[in-house]
Coordinates of N, CA and C in Angstrom, one line a residue:
M1 N -2.9 22.2 31.7 CA -2.5 21.7 30.7 C -2.3 20.4 30.8
K2 N -1.0 20.2 31.5 CA -1.3 18.8 31.6 C -2.0 17.8 31.4
T3 N -2.8 17.8 32.7 CA -4.0 17.0 32.9 C -4.8 16.4 31.3
L4 N -4.8 17.5 30.0 CA -5.8 17.6 29.4 C -5.0 17.0 28.8
L5 N -3.7 16.9 28.8 CA -2.7 16.3 27.0 C -3.1 14.6 27.9
S6 N -2.8 13.9 29.0 CA -2.7 12.7 29.4 C -4.4 12.4 28.9
K7 N -5.7 13.7 29.6 CA -6.9 12.5 29.2 C -6.7 12.6 27.4
A8 N -6.0 13.7 26.4 CA -6.5 13.2 25.3 C -5.5 12.0 25.0
T9 N -4.3 12.1 25.2 CA -3.1 10.7 24.9 C -4.0 9.3 25.8
A10 N -4.9 9.3 26.7 CA -5.7 8.2 27.4 C -7.1 7.9 26.6
I11 N -7.9 8.8 26.2 CA -9.0 9.0 25.4 C -8.6 8.2 23.6
A12 N -7.3 8.9 23.1 CA -6.7 8.2 21.7 C -6.5 6.8 21.9
I13 N -5.7 6.2 22.9 CA -5.1 5.1 23.3 C -6.3 4.4 23.2
S14 N -7.8 4.4 24.4 CA -8.6 3.8 24.5 C -9.7 3.4 22.6
A15 N -9.2 4.4 22.4 CA -10.4 4.0 21.0 C -9.5 3.4 20.1
F16 N -8.3 3.7 20.0 CA -7.4 2.6 19.1 C -7.5 1.0 19.8
T17 N -7.1 1.2 20.8 CA -7.6 -0.3 21.5 C -8.8 -0.9 21.2
A18 N -9.5 0.1 21.3 CA -11.0 -0.2 21.3 C -11.2 -1.0 19.6
A19 N -11.2 0.1 18.8 CA -11.2 -0.4 17.4 C -10.6 -1.6 16.9
Q20 N -9.1 -1.5 17.9 CA -8.5 -2.4 17.2 C -9.1 -4.3 17.5
A21 N -9.3 -4.4 18.9 CA -10.2 -5.6 19.6 C -11.6 -5.9 18.7
N22 N -13.0 -4.9 18.5 CA -13.4 -5.4 18.2 C -13.8 -5.0 17.2
T23 N -13.2 -4.1 16.2 CA -13.2 -5.2 14.4 C -11.9 -5.6 13.8
G24 N -10.5 -5.9 14.4 CA -10.1 -6.2 13.9 C -8.6 -5.7 12.2
V25 N -9.5 -4.6 12.3 CA -9.7 -3.6 11.0 C -8.4 -2.6 11.6
A26 N -7.6 -1.8 10.9 CA -7.1 -0.8 11.6 C -7.9 -0.1 11.8
P27 N -7.7 0.8 13.5 CA -8.2 2.1 14.0 C -8.0 3.4 12.9
S28 N -6.8 3.2 12.1 CA -6.7 4.8 11.9 C -7.9 4.9 10.9
A29 N -8.4 3.9 10.2 CA -9.5 4.2 9.6 C -10.6 4.3 10.3
Q30 N -10.7 3.9 11.3 CA -12.1 3.9 11.6 C -12.2 5.5 12.6
I31 N -11.2 5.7 13.0 CA -10.9 7.2 13.4 C -10.6 8.5 12.5
G32 N -10.2 8.1 11.4 CA -10.1 9.0 10.3 C -9.2 8.7 10.0
M33 N -8.0 9.7 10.1 CA -7.0 9.3 10.1 C -5.8 9.3 10.6
P34 N -4.5 8.2 10.2 CA -3.4 7.9 11.4 C -3.1 9.2 11.7
L35 N -1.9 9.0 12.7 CA -0.7 10.3 13.3 C 0.5 9.1 12.4
V36 N 1.2 9.9 12.0 CA 2.0 10.2 11.4 C 3.7 10.2 11.9
P37 N 3.9 9.4 12.4 CA 5.3 9.4 13.2 C 7.1 10.6 11.9
S38 N 7.5 11.4 12.6 CA 8.2 11.9 11.8 C 9.0 10.6 11.2
I39 N 9.4 11.2 9.7 CA 10.0 10.7 8.7 C 11.6 10.0 9.0
E40 N 11.9 11.5 9.8 CA 13.2 12.1 10.6 C 13.5 11.1 12.0
K41 N 13.0 11.3 12.7 CA 13.1 10.9 13.8 C 13.2 9.0 13.4
L42 N 12.5 8.3 12.5 CA 11.7 7.0 12.1 C 13.7 6.9 11.3
Q43 N 14.4 7.9 10.2 CA 15.6 7.7 9.9 C 16.9 7.1 10.5
A44 N 16.5 8.2 12.0 CA 17.5 8.2 13.2 C 17.3 6.8 13.9
S45 N 16.3 6.1 14.2 CA 15.9 5.5 14.8 C 17.5 3.8 15.0
T46 N 17.2 4.1 15.8 CA 18.3 2.8 15.7 C 17.8 0.8 16.1
N47 N 16.4 1.8 16.3 CA 15.3 0.4 16.1 C 13.7 0.5 15.4
P48 N 14.2 0.4 13.5 CA 12.8 0.8 13.1 C 11.6 -0.1 13.2
D49 N 11.9 -1.3 13.6 CA 10.5 -2.0 14.2 C 10.0 -1.4 15.2
S50 N 10.7 -0.2 16.2 CA 10.2 0.6 16.8 C 8.1 1.3 16.4
Y51 N 8.5 1.3 14.8 CA 7.6 1.8 14.6 C 6.7 1.2 13.8
D52 N 6.6 0.0 14.0 CA 5.9 -0.8 13.1 C 3.8 -1.1 13.0
V53 N 3.5 -0.3 14.1 CA 2.1 -0.4 14.9 C 1.9 1.0 13.6
A54 N 2.8 2.4 13.7 CA 2.4 3.9 12.8 C 2.9 3.1 11.4
A55 N 3.4 2.3 11.2 CA 3.6 2.0 9.7 C 2.3 1.2 9.6
M56 N 1.1 0.1 9.8 CA 0.2 -0.7 10.1 C -0.6 0.3 9.7
R57 N -0.8 1.3 10.9 CA -1.7 2.3 10.8 C -1.6 2.8 9.5
C58 N -0.5 3.8 8.9 CA -0.1 4.4 7.7 C -0.9 3.1 6.8
A59 N -0.3 2.0 6.5 CA -0.5 1.4 4.5 C -2.1 0.8 5.3
H60 N -2.9 0.5 6.6 CA -5.0 0.5 5.9 C -5.7 2.0 6.1
W61 N -4.9 2.9 6.7 CA -5.0 3.9 6.5 C -5.2 4.4 4.6
L62 N -4.5 4.1 3.8 CA -3.8 4.2 2.5 C -4.8 4.0 1.6
L63 N -4.7 2.8 2.6 CA -5.6 1.3 1.8 C -7.2 2.0 1.6
E64 N -7.5 2.7 2.4 CA -9.5 2.6 3.0 C -9.8 4.0 3.1
A65 N -9.1 4.4 3.1 CA -9.6 6.5 3.0 C -9.3 6.3 2.0
P66 N -11.3 7.6 1.4 CA -11.3 8.3 -0.2 C -9.9 8.9 -0.4
Q67 N -9.5 8.7 -1.3 CA -8.7 10.1 -2.7 C -8.9 11.2 -2.7
D68 N -9.1 12.1 -1.9 CA -9.6 13.6 -2.3 C -8.8 14.7 -1.8
E69 N -9.7 15.6 -2.2 CA -8.7 16.8 -1.4 C -8.4 16.9 -0.4
N70 N -9.3 16.9 0.7 CA -9.2 16.4 2.2 C -8.3 15.9 1.8
T71 N -8.5 14.5 1.8 CA -7.0 14.0 2.6 C -5.7 13.9 1.6
E72 N -5.0 14.9 0.9 CA -4.2 14.7 -0.2 C -3.0 15.1 0.6
D73 N -2.3 15.8 1.3 CA -1.4 16.2 1.6 C -1.3 14.9 3.2
L74 N -2.4 14.1 3.8 CA -1.8 13.4 4.6 C -1.2 12.1 4.0
R75 N -2.0 12.3 2.5 CA -1.7 10.6 2.0 C -0.2 10.9 1.5
D76 N -0.3 11.9 1.7 CA 1.4 12.0 0.2 C 2.5 12.2 1.5
E77 N 1.9 12.2 2.8 CA 2.6 12.3 4.6 C 2.6 10.8 4.7
A78 N 1.7 10.2 4.5 CA 1.9 8.3 5.0 C 2.4 7.6 4.5
S79 N 1.9 8.0 2.6 CA 2.8 7.2 2.3 C 4.4 7.2 2.0
R80 N 4.8 8.5 1.8 CA 6.5 8.8 2.2 C 6.8 8.0 3.9
F81 N 5.7 8.2 4.6 CA 6.5 7.1 6.2 C 6.6 5.9 5.4
L82 N 5.7 5.4 4.7 CA 5.5 4.1 4.9 C 6.2 3.7 4.1
V83 N 7.1 4.1 2.8 CA 8.0 4.0 2.2 C 9.7 4.1 2.6
A84 N 9.4 4.7 3.6 CA 10.9 4.6 4.3 C 10.4 3.8 5.5
W85 N 9.7 3.3 6.0 CA 9.9 2.7 7.2 C 10.7 1.4 6.2
M86 N 9.0 1.4 4.6 CA 9.7 -0.1 4.2 C 11.2 -0.5 3.9
D87 N 11.7 1.2 3.9 CA 13.0 0.4 3.3 C 14.1 -0.1 4.5
L88 N 14.1 0.6 5.3 CA 14.4 0.2 6.9 C 13.8 -1.0 7.6
T89 N 13.2 -1.3 7.5 CA 12.7 -2.9 8.3 C 13.2 -3.8 7.1
D90 N 13.3 -4.9 8.5 CA 13.8 -6.8 8.1 C 12.4 -7.0 7.7
H91 N 11.3 -6.4 8.0 CA 9.9 -7.3 7.9 C 9.3 -7.3 6.4
I92 N 10.3 -6.6 5.7 CA 9.8 -6.6 3.9 C 10.5 -6.5 3.1
T93 N 10.6 -7.8 2.3 CA 12.2 -7.4 1.3 C 11.2 -7.3 -0.2
L94 N 10.9 -5.9 -0.5 CA 10.8 -6.3 -2.5 C 11.3 -5.8 -3.2
S95 N 11.2 -6.4 -4.0 CA 11.6 -6.4 -5.5 C 10.8 -6.1 -6.5
L96 N 10.7 -5.0 -7.0 CA 9.6 -5.0 -7.3 C 9.6 -5.2 -9.2
G97 N 8.8 -6.0 -9.7 CA 8.6 -6.4 -10.7 C 8.0 -5.9 -12.2
N98 N 8.1 -6.7 -13.0 CA 7.4 -6.7 -14.4 C 5.7 -6.4 -14.0
E99 N 5.4 -7.1 -12.7 CA 4.0 -6.9 -12.9 C 3.7 -5.7 -11.6
I100 N 4.1 -4.9 -11.4 CA 3.8 -3.9 -11.3 C 4.2 -2.4 -12.4
Y101 N 4.4 -2.6 -13.9 CA 4.2 -1.7 -15.2 C 2.6 -0.8 -14.9
P102 N 1.4 -2.0 -14.5 CA 0.4 -1.5 -15.1 C -0.4 -0.6 -13.8
L103 N 0.4 -0.3 -12.8 CA 0.1 0.1 -11.6 C 0.7 1.9 -11.5
M104 N 2.0 1.2 -12.2 CA 2.9 2.9 -12.3 C 2.0 4.5 -13.6
E105 N 0.5 3.7 -13.8 CA 0.1 5.2 -14.5 C -0.3 5.6 -13.4
N106 N -0.3 6.0 -12.2 CA -1.1 6.3 -11.7 C -0.4 6.1 -9.5
R107 N 0.1 7.1 -9.4 CA 0.6 6.9 -7.6 C -0.1 6.3 -6.7
E108 N -1.1 6.6 -6.3 CA -1.3 6.9 -5.8 C -2.2 5.0 -5.6
V109 N -2.4 4.6 -6.3 CA -2.4 3.1 -6.9 C -1.3 2.1 -6.6
L110 N 0.0 3.1 -6.5 CA 1.2 1.9 -6.9 C 1.4 2.3 -5.5
V111 N 0.9 3.7 -4.4 CA 1.5 3.2 -3.0 C 0.1 2.3 -2.0
A112 N -0.6 2.1 -2.8 CA -2.3 1.4 -2.5 C -1.7 0.0 -2.6
Y113 N -0.4 -0.7 -3.7 CA 0.0 -1.5 -3.9 C 1.1 -1.9 -2.4
L114 N 1.8 -0.9 -2.6 CA 2.8 -1.4 -1.4 C 2.7 -1.9 -0.2
A115 N 1.4 -0.8 0.3 CA 0.9 -0.9 1.1 C 0.6 -2.1 1.7
A116 N -0.4 -3.0 0.8 CA -1.2 -4.2 0.6 C 0.1 -5.2 0.8
A117 N 1.3 -4.9 0.0 CA 2.6 -5.6 0.4 C 3.1 -5.6 1.9
A118 N 3.3 -4.6 2.4 CA 3.9 -4.4 4.0 C 2.9 -4.5 4.8
I119 N 1.2 -4.4 4.4 CA 0.1 -5.4 5.6 C 0.4 -6.9 5.2
Y120 N 0.3 -7.6 3.8 CA 0.5 -9.3 3.6 C 1.9 -9.4 4.7
A121 N 3.0 -8.5 4.5 CA 4.2 -8.9 5.6 C 4.1 -9.3 6.1
M122 N 3.7 -8.4 7.5 CA 3.3 -8.3 8.8 C 3.0 -9.4 9.5
D123 N 1.3 -9.7 8.1 CA 0.2 -11.0 9.2 C 0.6 -12.0 8.4
A124 N 1.3 -11.6 7.2 CA 2.0 -13.7 7.4 C 3.9 -14.1 7.9
Q125 N 3.7 -12.8 8.1 CA 5.1 -12.6 9.3 C 6.3 -13.5 8.6
S126 N 6.3 -13.0 7.6 CA 7.3 -13.0 6.0 C 7.7 -12.1 5.6
S127 N 8.6 -12.1 5.3 CA 9.2 -10.9 4.5 C 9.9 -11.1 3.0
V128 N 9.5 -12.2 3.3 CA 9.8 -12.5 1.3 C 8.9 -12.2 0.8
Y129 N 9.7 -11.7 -0.8 CA 8.5 -10.9 -1.4 C 8.1 -12.4 -2.3
S130 N 6.7 -12.8 -2.0 CA 6.1 -14.0 -3.2 C 5.2 -14.3 -4.2
T131 N 4.8 -15.2 -4.7 CA 3.6 -14.8 -5.6 C 2.3 -14.6 -4.7
S132 N 2.3 -15.1 -3.5 CA 1.2 -14.9 -3.2 C 1.1 -13.3 -2.7
M133 N 1.8 -12.8 -2.4 CA 2.0 -11.3 -1.6 C 1.9 -10.2 -2.9
Q134 N 2.3 -10.7 -3.7 CA 2.1 -10.1 -5.7 C 0.9 -10.1 -5.4
F135 N 0.2 -11.2 -5.5 CA -1.6 -11.4 -5.9 C -2.4 -10.6 -4.9
H136 N -2.0 -11.1 -3.6 CA -2.4 -10.2 -2.6 C -2.6 -8.8 -2.6
S137 N -1.2 -8.1 -3.3 CA -1.0 -6.7 -3.1 C -1.7 -5.9 -4.8
L138 N -1.9 -7.0 -5.8 CA -2.3 -6.7 -6.7 C -3.8 -6.5 -6.3
W139 N -4.0 -7.6 -6.3 CA -5.9 -7.6 -5.7 C -6.7 -6.2 -5.2
A140 N -5.7 -5.6 -4.2 CA -5.9 -5.0 -3.0 C -5.5 -3.4 -4.1
A141 N -5.0 -3.5 -5.0 CA -4.4 -2.2 -5.5 C -5.7 -2.3 -6.8
I142 N -5.9 -3.2 -6.9 CA -6.9 -3.1 -8.1 C -8.7 -3.0 -7.1
N143 N -8.8 -3.1 -6.5 CA -10.0 -2.8 -5.4 C -9.7 -1.3 -5.5
Y144 N -8.6 -0.6 -4.7 CA -8.1 1.1 -4.7 C -8.6 1.7 -5.5
Y145 N -8.5 1.4 -6.7 CA -8.5 2.1 -7.8 C -9.9 2.2 -8.2
Q146 N -10.6 1.1 -8.0 CA -11.5 1.0 -8.5 C -12.9 1.3 -7.3
S147 N -12.5 1.6 -6.0 CA -13.0 2.3 -5.3 C -12.6 4.0 -4.9
N148 N -11.8 4.6 -6.2 CA -11.6 5.7 -6.1 C -11.5 6.7 -8.1
R149 N -11.9 5.3 -9.3 CA -12.0 5.4 -10.3 C -12.4 7.0 -10.4
D150 N -13.7 7.1 -10.1 CA -13.9 8.2 -10.8 C -13.3 9.5 -10.0
R151 N -12.4 9.5 -9.5 CA -10.9 10.7 -9.0 C -10.0 10.7 -10.1
I152 N -9.8 8.9 -10.4 CA -8.1 8.6 -10.8 C -8.7 9.0 -12.2
G153 N -9.8 8.5 -12.9 CA -10.1 8.1 -14.0 C -9.7 7.2 -14.4
S154 N -9.9 6.3 -16.0 CA -9.8 5.8 -16.7 C -8.6 4.7 -16.8
L155 N -7.5 3.9 -16.4 CA -6.1 3.8 -16.4 C -6.5 2.2 -17.7
D156 N -5.8 1.8 -18.9 CA -6.4 0.5 -19.7 C -5.1 0.3 -18.8
G157 N -3.6 0.1 -18.4 CA -3.6 -1.6 -17.8 C -4.0 -1.7 -16.8
L158 N -4.9 -1.0 -15.9 CA -5.4 -1.2 -14.2 C -6.2 -1.9 -14.8
E159 N -7.5 -1.3 -16.3 CA -8.7 -2.1 -16.6 C -8.3 -3.0 -17.0
L160 N -7.5 -3.5 -17.8 CA -6.9 -4.9 -18.1 C -6.9 -5.5 -16.8
L161 N -5.7 -5.1 -15.6 CA -5.7 -6.2 -14.6 C -7.3 -6.2 -13.8
T162 N -8.4 -5.4 -14.1 CA -9.6 -5.4 -13.5 C -10.4 -6.3 -14.0
K163 N -9.9 -6.7 -15.1 CA -11.0 -7.4 -16.0 C -10.3 -8.4 -15.9
L164 N -9.0 -9.2 -16.2 CA -8.9 -10.2 -15.5 C -8.6 -11.1 -14.1
R165 N -8.5 -10.1 -13.1 CA -9.7 -9.9 -12.0 C -10.6 -10.7 -11.6
N166 N -11.1 -10.3 -12.7 CA -13.0 -10.7 -12.2 C -13.4 -12.0 -13.5
E167 N -12.2 -11.8 -14.3 CA -12.5 -13.7 -14.6 C -12.2 -14.9 -14.2
G168 N -11.1 -14.3 -12.9 CA -10.4 -15.2 -12.2 C -8.3 -15.4 -12.8
R169 N -8.5 -14.7 -13.7 CA -7.4 -14.9 -13.8 C -5.8 -14.4 -13.5
L170 N -5.9 -13.2 -12.8 CA -5.3 -12.5 -12.0 C -3.8 -13.2 -12.3
D171 N -3.7 -14.8 -11.7 CA -2.7 -15.8 -11.0 C -2.0 -15.8 -12.7
Y172 N -3.1 -15.8 -13.9 CA -2.4 -16.3 -14.9 C -1.2 -14.6 -15.2
Y173 N -2.0 -13.5 -15.3 CA -1.1 -11.7 -15.1 C 0.3 -12.4 -14.8
L174 N 0.1 -12.7 -13.5 CA 1.3 -12.9 -12.9 C 2.7 -13.8 -13.5
T175 N 1.4 -14.7 -14.2 CA 2.9 -16.3 -13.6 C 3.1 -15.9 -15.3
T176 N 1.9 -15.4 -16.3 CA 2.6 -15.7 -17.7 C 3.3 -14.2 -18.1
I177 N 2.2 -13.4 -18.0 CA 1.8 -11.9 -18.7 C 3.1 -10.7 -18.2
A178 N 3.5 -10.8 -17.0 CA 4.3 -10.2 -16.4 C 5.7 -10.4 -16.2
P179 N 5.8 -11.5 -16.5 CA 6.8 -11.9 -16.7 C 7.6 -11.7 -18.2
M180 N 6.9 -11.6 -19.3 CA 6.9 -10.7 -20.7 C 6.9 -9.1 -20.9
L181 N 6.5 -8.5 -20.0 CA 6.3 -7.3 -19.8 C 7.7 -6.7 -20.1
A182 N 9.3 -7.1 -20.2 CA 10.5 -6.6 -19.5 C 10.6 -7.2 -20.2
S183 N 10.3 -8.2 -21.4 CA 11.2 -9.1 -22.0 C 12.2 -8.5 -23.3
P184 N 13.6 -8.7 -23.0 CA 13.9 -8.0 -24.5 C 13.4 -8.5 -25.7
V185 N 13.7 -7.3 -26.4 CA 12.8 -7.8 -27.5 C 14.3 -8.0 -28.3
A186 N 14.6 -8.8 -29.5 CA 15.3 -8.9 -30.4 C 15.2 -8.1 -31.5
Y187 N 16.4 -7.4 -31.8 CA 16.1 -6.9 -32.9 C 17.4 -7.0 -33.5
T188 N 17.3 -7.0 -35.1 CA 18.1 -7.5 -35.8 C 18.1 -6.7 -37.4
E189 N 18.8 -6.4 -37.8 CA 18.8 -5.7 -38.6 C 18.6 -6.8 -40.3
E190 N 17.8 -6.3 -41.8 CA 18.0 -7.5 -42.0 C 18.4 -6.6 -43.7

């Protein structure tokens, strides 16, 4: 039995390494699903950075795997792990603001945004939550929405973001529209 486990582990590691070397794409999407570590072990760990690879596998898989009944439980598990990792790691600092309001119409689209932000932070080696990270993350969330729209349904806020992206005005949304979304409205009695 020990030999079989060792061979299975070697095959999994080989597939992981080959997929990463050949394509640069997260191997989890290629081999079907990520192996999601225990959230409890992550939270108990004194070194959350040791979970970076697992977090990136989950993030890529969340963006690339279709949203359907076959992936629902694993998507939930992977998204919970990713959010827990994001909370513990120093690799990313998120301060979600007005730009995410349209994404709050659907949990999975919001998770896609968070996954893209985590990938951006790791690829850029910058934990700073910048306009560039927001732009990249919104673009990825819109792509996710478009790929899964038949299952998600039409969402007004995301339809607007899709239109702005297609018109090349997503930066306008980030710099002009989003800051106004939560601006306090002055109320005066007359």
